[in-house]
């Protein structure tokens, strides 16, 4: 079972939070904080698995994470999941995001949080891995998007808006969002 | 406030424009989220962020509440709310609107609504009930996307009680033409299985259909379910092994379409899942393992490419090979694989390699030897996770010879690790190793000191308890005890003289107990000096009041001599006015006992035998006081929950049925008392609180009764899985093949001869030689000058151990010769109790034996057997009369039935079902329903031609308590005879079906010991008995029970009185007692054996039977309703 999926940036700002097991609101925030604390102090040349901690479900749980440019993708899983399998699932998820958003960046995740959620729903459902085939996931998402278009040409709007935001010269944005390396690089295989 | 107004005002124009121009509205609304985000990023402090978001939420709140807000605007507002919630700001006002959006919106808006609901709410949230209808509607929708959304939200969270409402619809979706819908439906059902397994019992065959689905995606989804179910009950799915193997074979062979490839590996996640399932199925099962050897070999071979995901498959493969029944050439390949992992420069693989090594090292310690240098390197790895994993591995290979080095490494890690979880875990391990392998007293005490000071107050309380128990129980030698205790005292005195303020509370407690008990051993030490040291602890600011009361207890034990008494007096004076009542009491005790040395000696006998101290937990000595008080008109004690219930009843209108006025009658008291976990009698309940108090502060002796015994002579008792141990035994010798043996040897013999080229390298070598010492048992090359394997130092006193062992082993312990004879005798008589089926010659012969059934015959009989088995009488009978064999086989059941013990004959019993068979034995069983118990009868039929000896049968169950009835763990079983064992069963926790597993081991004359395993399933309904109560009693009980379930059942409507007919079926099939039927309502009562009542209220409503069950036992209503359903279906 996947217990939770957390995406946050290098400063610990949550970008997408999905729990598959119930935690009270303040507990969720604590989990995010502590997970960020644990993950952020590890350099890139150590292993991508973290064990221990009694955050979620005690000893039978581990954190499996990947770090892309400005974002951390963290999956909290129990012992019934394969470590390397989940590691590649994260890769699949990110590659799918990249396909759907065409060169995905942190801003896409912020402004299209709902869309990211829909994509995630096609990958993981209720804590179980539903689909690992990227083409299949993209097809499902596109099916939904087509429906969106048929609802009155609205789908173009958010994309326009984002590109507007992207292109706008936003002097006030930064500090937290580091525009310099905002593009998530999706290497065919990140260092591991 | 002005902020709010301003915000609203600024929001207004945009609201207006939204309504008029939908196109531009989209843009402006998106930019509202944008401006929110931008606003947040501009802020510099958390405080400002909070203010901004609260403002935002207020404006959202106003907008969602406005009747003019369109669904489309609502959708946008919801996204913003989701964003705020993600940042940790609660927006509970929006939950109801999220549900409304899911209910009323168009598909797109619905999607946002569902998303918001699934992010905001949880399974037990009350608002979720409002969603049920929406889900129902969407499940029936013709729009695929709506169906998908509904299934997704259902699998994310759904109220347990409402599952029956949508279950048929979800089941239907398993036949949906669209593959994606089928797949989601399977996962939704899996989720139902996880949260309410009883609800989906009936669709197990549909899972099988999903497994055989033509679409591989659906099949993959169904594996989630199978993995779970096989984990719970591997025996039940052995028949599927072949299918799983075939699937894996096809996947590995590339038979799946290309889209399933990931980096040109065919469906890797599917392979991983299948390998996990196979390892569960093959565990401890040679014949099932046999089926999968080939495909495992194939998987290992195919997964040769150098990609992350292939390693994932390889890892699972290796784990599977080491889990199932071993096969030598596969093990060799797996070992090589582990080597690749460990040696890999990729850190993730190294981590997994270490994990795999840890997993297999108990079976194959040589493997660790091969990689010793890598392990040493990992010990100094900068990554703490790798380091931690290495220590875990070392923990598994610790023995008496390397314990000091390994414990030192662990303590080193403990000092740098800041993580609580790690500390707790490792500290426990160090303590375990120290107790098990300590080379000498000094080392042991010092190690434990470090454990206590590092582990501090986070460690498991078992550790200090077990340590003190070890000290107080002592070992076989009195002199050793004294030395150990004295050393402890010395070490603690010096600690207290140093800086005790830095020591954790737990450690201080241990110290004060030890000083209180044993400081007299140190002869040159004045007790007054110890008292002064202890008194210093009392004055420290950070001592907790628990610690202080331990200190007080220690002082009470120590105060003697004028100097001591004066210190004691001084202290007790200070604390006799303490605000803490416990401390005040302790101070009083100290004061009184220090003045009266005789009384003190009587209360606290020094070094006295503590096993005689008994605690009267029922507080029966207070009975007199209680009855006096009752006679004087005091109200009887009522437990808090009862008091609350009565209070609630007095105030509120009672909406419960059967709410008879509840007088504080004896009957109601006894019911609640029975529920109370402590089993205090009513009178003792009166003074319940004082029990707690007197237990709390640490009394004269340690309270170790309730403490789980974790460490024993054999090591960590609870964590060692028996299964693994048996697996370890079963590893065939080929694994320790000669070449590995050589490698092991050479690695050892080479260590001393290595030329010291690099100092660092040499250091590592030395470390390696000390770490891996004692691993190669065949060639004990001893570098540290200890040739003999050190015997375990701390052996608990024989006395205490024996008692516990005797209890656990009483079944297995080899009986004395006399027992043997008696047993034989019994057996003979049981065999001959069915004369009509056996061939005539045999009967006469045996009955004569039986007739003269005295010890003498038995003696000669067994004497004969012992001296010359060939002359065995039974053998000769078979030889002369071969047909008897077939005769026995054909009417087997009838034949077995006649073996049923006489006292069980008249009772209702199940059919005799075969459990397991091999060429020599066949086991069958049935269960017999006695009035007050359920008896499992196992028939052991020896169908071979030779006698079977040393038969031992063990029966056990997770869900049941099993106790052997009668005297006979069978020892010997003659050829072609039947032995009968009886077990009485009691339910520990209700499940729909309960299972008994067992094992029989026996010895044939020629062959060595053999084992057979079996399991027997029986429905919960066989434990159910009618409960005879009157309507009034029923009413009282109904109120007292807290666990309930409601459901609709089918009514048997083809009869005149449907209710009576239905209840009669239930009465006949499930033995329920019908208390009363009034009009359209009926009440029924039953109880699960050993006093677990369950009440049922039935009402005919709209052509169905609405039942409401209540019981004090959780899960019992759920299980019973399942059996009622079954009973009515079958009708």
Coordinates of N, CA and C in Angstrom, one line a residue, chain B residues 743-923:
Chain B
X743 N 36.0 -21.2 0.6 CA 36.1 -19.8 0.6 C 36.1 -19.2 2.0
X744 N 35.2 -19.8 2.7 CA 35.1 -19.3 4.1 C 36.4 -19.6 4.8
X745 N 36.9 -20.7 4.6 CA 38.2 -21.1 5.3 C 39.3 -20.1 4.8
X746 N 39.4 -20.0 3.5 CA 40.5 -19.2 3.0 C 40.4 -17.7 3.5
X747 N 39.2 -17.2 3.6 CA 39.1 -15.9 4.0 C 39.6 -15.7 5.5
X748 N 39.4 -16.8 6.2 CA 39.9 -16.8 7.5 C 41.3 -17.0 7.7
X749 N 41.8 -18.0 6.9 CA 43.2 -18.3 7.1 C 44.1 -17.2 6.4
X750 N 43.4 -16.5 5.4 CA 44.2 -15.5 4.8 C 44.5 -14.3 5.7
X751 N 43.5 -14.0 6.5 CA 43.6 -12.8 7.3 C 44.9 -12.6 8.0
X752 N 45.4 -13.6 8.7 CA 46.6 -13.4 9.4 C 47.8 -13.2 8.4
X753 N 47.8 -13.9 7.2 CA 48.9 -13.9 6.4 C 49.0 -12.7 5.5
X754 N 48.0 -11.9 5.4 CA 48.0 -10.7 4.5 C 49.2 -9.8 4.9
X755 N 49.9 -9.4 3.8 CA 51.0 -8.6 4.1 C 50.5 -7.2 4.4
X756 N 51.0 -6.6 5.4 CA 50.5 -5.3 5.8 C 51.0 -4.2 4.9
X757 N 50.5 -4.1 3.7 CA 50.9 -3.1 2.8 C 50.3 -1.7 3.2
X758 N 49.1 -1.7 3.4 CA 48.4 -0.4 3.8 C 47.9 -0.5 5.2
X759 N 48.2 0.4 6.0 CA 47.8 0.4 7.4 C 46.3 0.4 7.5
X760 N 45.6 1.2 6.6 CA 44.2 1.2 6.7 C 43.6 -0.1 6.3
X761 N 44.1 -0.7 5.3 CA 43.6 -2.0 4.8 C 43.8 -3.0 5.9
X762 N 44.9 -2.9 6.6 CA 45.1 -3.9 7.6 C 44.1 -3.7 8.7
X763 N 43.9 -2.5 9.0 CA 42.9 -2.2 10.1 C 41.6 -2.8 9.8
X764 N 41.2 -2.7 8.5 CA 39.9 -3.3 8.1 C 39.9 -4.8 8.2
X765 N 41.0 -5.3 7.8 CA 41.1 -6.8 7.9 C 41.0 -7.2 9.3
X766 N 41.6 -6.5 10.2 CA 41.5 -6.8 11.6 C 40.1 -6.8 12.1
X767 N 39.4 -5.7 11.7 CA 38.1 -5.5 12.1 C 37.2 -6.7 11.6
X768 N 37.5 -7.0 10.3 CA 36.8 -8.1 9.7 C 37.0 -9.4 10.5
X769 N 38.2 -9.6 10.8 CA 38.4 -10.9 11.5 C 37.8 -10.9 12.9
X770 N 37.7 -9.8 13.5 CA 37.0 -9.8 14.8 C 35.5 -9.8 14.6
X771 N 35.0 -9.2 13.5 CA 33.5 -9.1 13.3 C 33.0 -10.5 12.9
X772 N 33.7 -11.2 12.1 CA 33.2 -12.4 11.5 C 33.7 -13.6 12.3
X773 N 34.2 -13.4 13.4 CA 34.7 -14.5 14.2 C 33.6 -15.4 14.6
X774 N 33.9 -16.7 14.5 CA 32.9 -17.6 15.0 C 31.8 -17.9 14.0
X775 N 31.9 -17.3 12.8 CA 30.8 -17.6 11.8 C 31.1 -18.9 11.1
X776 N 32.3 -19.3 10.9 CA 32.6 -20.6 10.3 C 32.8 -21.6 11.4
X777 N 31.8 -22.2 11.7 CA 31.8 -23.1 12.9 C 32.8 -24.3 12.7
X778 N 32.9 -24.7 11.4 CA 33.7 -25.9 11.2 C 35.2 -25.6 11.4
X779 N 35.6 -24.4 11.1 CA 37.0 -24.1 11.3 C 37.2 -22.9 12.2
X780 N 37.1 -23.1 13.4 CA 37.3 -22.0 14.4 C 38.7 -21.4 14.4
X781 N 39.0 -20.6 13.4 CA 40.3 -19.9 13.5 C 40.2 -18.8 14.5
X782 N 40.9 -18.8 15.5 CA 40.7 -17.8 16.5 C 41.8 -16.9 16.6
X783 N 41.5 -15.6 16.3 CA 42.5 -14.6 16.3 C 42.6 -13.9 17.6
X784 N 41.6 -14.0 18.4 CA 41.6 -13.3 19.7 C 42.0 -14.2 20.8
X785 N 42.5 -15.4 20.5 CA 43.0 -16.3 21.5 C 42.0 -17.0 22.3
X786 N 40.8 -17.0 21.8 CA 39.7 -17.7 22.6 C 39.4 -18.9 21.7
X787 N 39.8 -20.1 22.1 CA 39.6 -21.2 21.2 C 38.2 -21.8 21.4
X788 N 37.8 -22.0 22.7 CA 36.5 -22.7 22.8 C 35.4 -21.6 22.7
X789 N 34.3 -22.0 22.0 CA 33.2 -21.1 21.9 C 32.7 -20.8 23.3
X790 N 32.7 -19.5 23.6 CA 32.3 -19.1 25.0 C 30.9 -19.5 25.3
X791 N 30.7 -20.1 26.5 CA 29.4 -20.5 26.8 C 28.6 -19.3 27.2
X792 N 27.3 -19.4 27.1 CA 26.5 -18.2 27.4 C 26.6 -17.9 28.8
X793 N 26.9 -16.6 29.1 CA 27.2 -16.3 30.4 C 26.0 -16.2 31.3
X794 N 25.1 -15.4 30.9 CA 23.9 -15.2 31.8 C 22.9 -16.2 31.6
X795 N 23.0 -17.2 32.3 CA 22.0 -18.3 32.2 C 21.0 -18.0 33.4
X796 N 19.8 -17.8 33.1 CA 18.9 -17.6 34.2 C 18.8 -18.9 35.1
X797 N 18.5 -18.6 36.3 CA 18.4 -19.7 37.3 C 17.5 -20.8 36.7
X798 N 18.0 -22.0 37.0 CA 17.3 -23.2 36.4 C 15.9 -23.2 36.9
X799 N 15.7 -22.9 38.1 CA 14.3 -23.0 38.7 C 13.3 -22.3 37.9
X800 N 13.5 -21.0 37.7 CA 12.5 -20.2 37.1 C 12.3 -20.6 35.6
X801 N 13.3 -21.1 35.0 CA 13.2 -21.5 33.6 C 12.4 -22.7 33.5
X802 N 12.8 -23.7 34.3 CA 12.1 -25.0 34.2 C 10.6 -24.9 34.2
X803 N 10.2 -24.1 35.2 CA 8.7 -24.1 35.3 C 8.1 -23.6 34.0
X804 N 8.6 -22.6 33.4 CA 8.0 -22.1 32.2 C 8.1 -23.1 31.1
X805 N 9.3 -23.7 31.0 CA 9.5 -24.7 29.9 C 8.6 -25.9 30.0
X806 N 8.4 -26.3 31.3 CA 7.6 -27.4 31.5 C 6.2 -27.2 31.0
X807 N 5.7 -26.0 31.2 CA 4.3 -25.7 30.8 C 4.2 -25.8 29.3
X808 N 5.2 -25.1 28.7 CA 5.0 -25.0 27.2 C 5.3 -26.4 26.5
X809 N 6.2 -27.1 27.2 CA 6.6 -28.4 26.5 C 5.8 -29.6 26.9
X810 N 4.9 -29.4 27.8 CA 4.3 -30.6 28.4 C 3.8 -31.6 27.4
X811 N 3.3 -31.0 26.2 CA 2.8 -31.9 25.2 C 3.9 -32.7 24.5
X812 N 5.0 -32.0 24.4 CA 6.1 -32.7 23.6 C 7.0 -33.5 24.4
X813 N 7.1 -33.2 25.7 CA 8.1 -33.8 26.5 C 8.0 -35.3 26.4
X814 N 9.1 -36.0 26.2 CA 9.0 -37.4 26.0 C 8.6 -38.1 27.3
X815 N 7.6 -38.8 27.3 CA 7.1 -39.4 28.5 C 7.9 -40.6 29.0
X816 N 7.8 -40.8 30.3 CA 8.5 -41.9 30.9 C 8.0 -43.3 30.4
X817 N 8.7 -44.3 30.8 CA 8.4 -45.6 30.3 C 7.0 -46.0 30.8
X818 N 6.7 -45.6 32.0 CA 5.3 -45.9 32.5 C 4.2 -45.3 31.7
X819 N 4.5 -44.0 31.3 CA 3.5 -43.3 30.5 C 3.3 -44.1 29.2
X820 N 4.4 -44.5 28.7 CA 4.4 -45.2 27.4 C 3.5 -46.4 27.5
X821 N 3.6 -47.2 28.6 CA 2.9 -48.4 28.7 C 1.4 -48.1 28.9
X822 N 1.1 -47.1 29.7 CA -0.3 -46.7 29.9 C -0.9 -46.3 28.5
X823 N -0.1 -45.6 27.8 CA -0.6 -45.1 26.5 C -0.9 -46.3 25.6
X824 N 0.0 -47.2 25.6 CA -0.2 -48.4 24.7 C -1.5 -49.1 25.1
X825 N -1.7 -49.2 26.3 CA -2.8 -49.9 26.8 C -4.1 -49.2 26.4
X826 N -4.1 -47.9 26.5 CA -5.3 -47.1 26.1 C -5.5 -47.3 24.6
X827 N -4.5 -47.3 23.9 CA -4.6 -47.4 22.5 C -5.2 -48.7 22.1
X828 N -4.7 -49.8 22.7 CA -5.3 -51.1 22.4 C -6.8 -51.1 22.6
X829 N -7.2 -50.6 23.7 CA -8.6 -50.7 24.0 C -9.4 -49.8 23.0
X830 N -8.8 -48.7 22.6 CA -9.6 -47.9 21.6 C -9.7 -48.6 20.3
X831 N -8.7 -49.3 19.9 CA -8.7 -50.0 18.6 C -9.8 -51.1 18.6
X832 N -9.9 -51.8 19.7 CA -10.8 -52.9 19.7 C -12.2 -52.5 20.0
X833 N -12.5 -51.3 20.1 CA -13.8 -50.9 20.4 C -14.8 -51.0 19.2
X834 N -14.3 -51.4 18.1 CA -15.2 -51.5 16.9 C -15.0 -52.9 16.3
X835 N -15.5 -53.9 17.0 CA -15.2 -55.3 16.6 C -15.9 -55.7 15.2
X836 N -17.0 -55.1 14.9 CA -17.8 -55.6 13.8 C -17.1 -55.4 12.4
X837 N -16.2 -54.4 12.4 CA -15.6 -54.1 11.1 C -14.3 -54.8 10.8
X838 N -13.7 -55.2 11.8 CA -12.4 -55.8 11.7 C -12.6 -57.3 11.3
X839 N -11.6 -57.8 10.6 CA -11.7 -59.3 10.3 C -11.8 -60.1 11.6
X840 N -12.4 -61.2 11.5 CA -12.7 -62.0 12.7 C -11.4 -62.4 13.5
X841 N -10.4 -62.9 12.8 CA -9.2 -63.4 13.5 C -8.6 -62.3 14.4
X842 N -8.5 -61.2 13.7 CA -7.9 -60.1 14.4 C -8.7 -59.7 15.7
X843 N -10.0 -59.6 15.5 CA -10.8 -59.2 16.6 C -10.6 -60.1 17.8
X844 N -10.7 -61.4 17.5 CA -10.5 -62.3 18.7 C -9.2 -62.1 19.3
X845 N -8.2 -62.0 18.5 CA -6.9 -61.9 19.1 C -6.8 -60.6 19.9
X846 N -7.3 -59.6 19.4 CA -7.1 -58.3 20.1 C -8.0 -58.2 21.3
X847 N -9.2 -58.8 21.1 CA -10.0 -58.7 22.3 C -9.5 -59.5 23.5
X848 N -8.8 -60.5 23.1 CA -8.2 -61.3 24.2 C -7.2 -60.4 24.9
X849 N -6.5 -59.7 24.1 CA -5.5 -58.8 24.7 C -6.2 -57.7 25.5
X850 N -7.3 -57.3 25.0 CA -8.1 -56.3 25.7 C -8.7 -56.8 26.9
X851 N -9.2 -58.0 26.8 CA -9.9 -58.6 27.9 C -8.9 -58.8 29.1
X852 N -7.8 -59.2 28.8 CA -6.8 -59.4 29.9 C -6.1 -58.1 30.2
X853 N -6.6 -57.1 29.7 CA -5.9 -55.8 29.7 C -5.3 -55.4 31.0
X854 N -4.2 -56.0 31.2 CA -3.4 -55.6 32.4 C -2.0 -55.2 32.0
X855 N -1.3 -54.6 32.9 CA 0.0 -54.1 32.5 C 0.9 -55.2 32.0
X856 N 0.7 -56.4 32.5 CA 1.6 -57.4 32.1 C 1.5 -57.7 30.6
X857 N 0.3 -57.8 30.1 CA 0.2 -58.1 28.6 C 0.9 -56.9 27.9
X858 N 0.6 -55.8 28.3 CA 1.1 -54.6 27.6 C 2.7 -54.7 27.7
X859 N 3.1 -55.1 28.8 CA 4.6 -55.1 29.0 C 5.2 -56.1 28.0
X860 N 4.7 -57.3 28.0 CA 5.2 -58.3 27.1 C 5.1 -57.8 25.6
X861 N 4.0 -57.2 25.4 CA 3.7 -56.7 24.1 C 4.7 -55.7 23.6
X862 N 5.0 -54.7 24.4 CA 5.9 -53.7 24.0 C 7.4 -54.3 24.0
X863 N 7.5 -55.2 24.9 CA 8.8 -55.9 24.9 C 9.1 -56.6 23.6
X864 N 8.1 -57.2 23.1 CA 8.3 -57.9 21.8 C 8.7 -56.9 20.7
X865 N 7.9 -55.8 20.7 CA 8.1 -54.9 19.7 C 9.6 -54.3 19.7
X866 N 10.0 -54.1 20.9 CA 11.3 -53.5 21.1 C 12.4 -54.4 20.6
X867 N 12.2 -55.7 21.0 CA 13.3 -56.6 20.7 C 13.3 -57.1 19.2
X868 N 12.2 -57.3 18.7 CA 12.2 -57.8 17.3 C 11.0 -57.3 16.5
X869 N 11.1 -56.3 15.8 CA 10.0 -55.7 15.1 C 9.4 -56.6 14.1
X870 N 10.3 -57.5 13.5 CA 9.8 -58.4 12.5 C 8.7 -59.3 13.0
X871 N 8.8 -59.6 14.2 CA 7.8 -60.6 14.8 C 6.6 -59.9 15.2
X872 N 6.5 -58.6 14.9 CA 5.3 -57.8 15.3 C 4.0 -58.5 15.0
X873 N 3.2 -58.6 15.9 CA 1.9 -59.3 15.7 C 1.1 -58.7 14.6
X874 N 1.0 -57.4 14.6 CA 0.1 -56.8 13.6 C 0.6 -57.1 12.2
X875 N 1.8 -57.1 12.0 CA 2.4 -57.4 10.7 C 1.9 -58.8 10.3
X876 N 2.0 -59.7 11.1 CA 1.7 -61.1 10.7 C 0.2 -61.2 10.4
X877 N -0.6 -60.4 11.1 CA -2.0 -60.5 10.8 C -2.3 -60.0 9.4
X878 N -1.6 -58.9 9.0 CA -1.8 -58.3 7.7 C -1.4 -59.4 6.6
X879 N -0.3 -60.0 6.9 CA 0.2 -61.0 5.9 C -0.8 -62.1 5.7
X880 N -1.4 -62.5 6.7 CA -2.3 -63.7 6.5 C -3.6 -63.2 6.0
X881 N -4.0 -61.9 6.2 CA -5.3 -61.5 5.8 C -5.3 -60.2 5.0
X882 N -4.8 -60.3 3.8 CA -4.7 -59.0 3.0 C -6.0 -58.3 2.8
X883 N -7.2 -59.0 2.6 CA -8.4 -58.2 2.3 C -8.7 -57.2 3.4
X884 N -8.3 -57.4 4.5 CA -8.6 -56.5 5.6 C -8.3 -55.1 5.2
X885 N -7.2 -54.9 4.4 CA -6.8 -53.6 4.0 C -7.9 -52.9 3.3
X886 N -8.4 -53.5 2.3 CA -9.4 -52.8 1.5 C -10.7 -52.6 2.4
X887 N -10.9 -53.6 3.1 CA -12.1 -53.5 4.0 C -12.1 -52.3 4.8
X888 N -10.9 -51.9 5.3 CA -10.8 -50.8 6.1 C -11.0 -49.5 5.3
X889 N -10.5 -49.5 4.1 CA -10.6 -48.3 3.3 C -12.0 -47.9 2.8
X890 N -12.7 -48.8 2.4 CA -14.0 -48.5 1.7 C -15.0 -47.7 2.6
X891 N -15.4 -48.3 3.6 CA -16.4 -47.6 4.4 C -15.7 -46.7 5.5
X892 N -14.8 -45.9 5.0 CA -13.9 -45.2 5.9 C -14.7 -44.3 6.9
X893 N -15.6 -43.5 6.3 CA -16.2 -42.6 7.2 C -17.0 -43.3 8.3
X894 N -17.8 -44.3 7.9 CA -18.6 -45.0 8.8 C -17.7 -45.6 9.9
X895 N -16.6 -46.1 9.4 CA -15.6 -46.7 10.2 C -15.1 -45.7 11.2
X896 N -14.7 -44.6 10.7 CA -14.2 -43.6 11.6 C -15.2 -43.1 12.6
X897 N -16.4 -43.0 12.1 CA -17.5 -42.5 13.0 C -17.6 -43.4 14.3
X898 N -17.4 -44.6 14.0 CA -17.5 -45.5 15.2 C -16.4 -45.3 16.2
X899 N -15.4 -44.6 15.8 CA -14.3 -44.3 16.7 C -14.6 -43.1 17.6
X900 N -15.7 -42.4 17.2 CA -16.0 -41.2 18.0 C -16.2 -41.6 19.4
X901 N -15.6 -40.9 20.3 CA -15.7 -41.3 21.8 C -17.1 -41.4 22.2
X902 N -17.4 -42.3 23.1 CA -18.7 -42.6 23.5 C -19.5 -41.4 24.0
X903 N -18.8 -40.5 24.7 CA -19.5 -39.4 25.4 C -19.9 -38.4 24.3
X904 N -19.4 -38.5 23.1 CA -19.7 -37.5 22.1 C -20.7 -38.0 21.1
X905 N -21.0 -39.3 21.2 CA -21.8 -40.0 20.2 C -23.2 -39.4 19.9
X906 N -23.9 -39.1 21.0 CA -25.2 -38.6 20.8 C -25.4 -37.2 20.3
X907 N -24.2 -36.5 20.2 CA -24.3 -35.0 19.9 C -24.2 -34.7 18.4
X908 N -24.7 -33.5 18.1 CA -24.6 -33.1 16.7 C -23.1 -33.0 16.3
X909 N -22.8 -33.5 15.1 CA -21.4 -33.4 14.7 C -21.4 -33.1 13.2
X910 N -20.3 -32.5 12.8 CA -20.2 -32.2 11.3 C -19.7 -33.5 10.6
X911 N -19.7 -33.4 9.3 CA -19.2 -34.6 8.5 C -17.7 -34.7 8.8
X912 N -17.3 -35.9 8.6 CA -15.9 -36.1 8.8 C -15.1 -35.8 7.5
X913 N -14.2 -34.8 7.6 CA -13.5 -34.4 6.4 C -12.1 -34.8 6.5
X914 N -11.5 -35.2 5.4 CA -10.1 -35.6 5.4 C -9.3 -34.4 5.5
X915 N -8.2 -34.5 6.3 CA -7.3 -33.3 6.5 C -6.1 -33.5 5.6
X916 N -5.4 -34.6 5.7 CA -4.2 -34.8 4.9 C -3.9 -36.3 4.9
X917 N -3.2 -36.7 3.8 CA -2.9 -38.1 3.7 C -1.5 -38.2 3.1
X918 N -0.8 -39.2 3.5 CA 0.3 -39.7 2.7 C 0.3 -41.2 2.7
X919 N 1.4 -41.8 2.2 CA 1.3 -43.2 2.1 C 1.1 -44.0 3.4
X920 N 1.5 -43.4 4.5 CA 1.4 -44.1 5.7 C 0.3 -43.6 6.7
X921 N -0.1 -42.4 6.6 CA -1.0 -41.8 7.5 C -2.2 -41.1 6.8
X922 N -3.3 -41.2 7.4 CA -4.4 -40.3 6.9 C -5.1 -39.6 8.1
X923 N -5.2 -38.4 8.0 CA -5.9 -37.6 9.1 C -7.2 -37.1 8.7

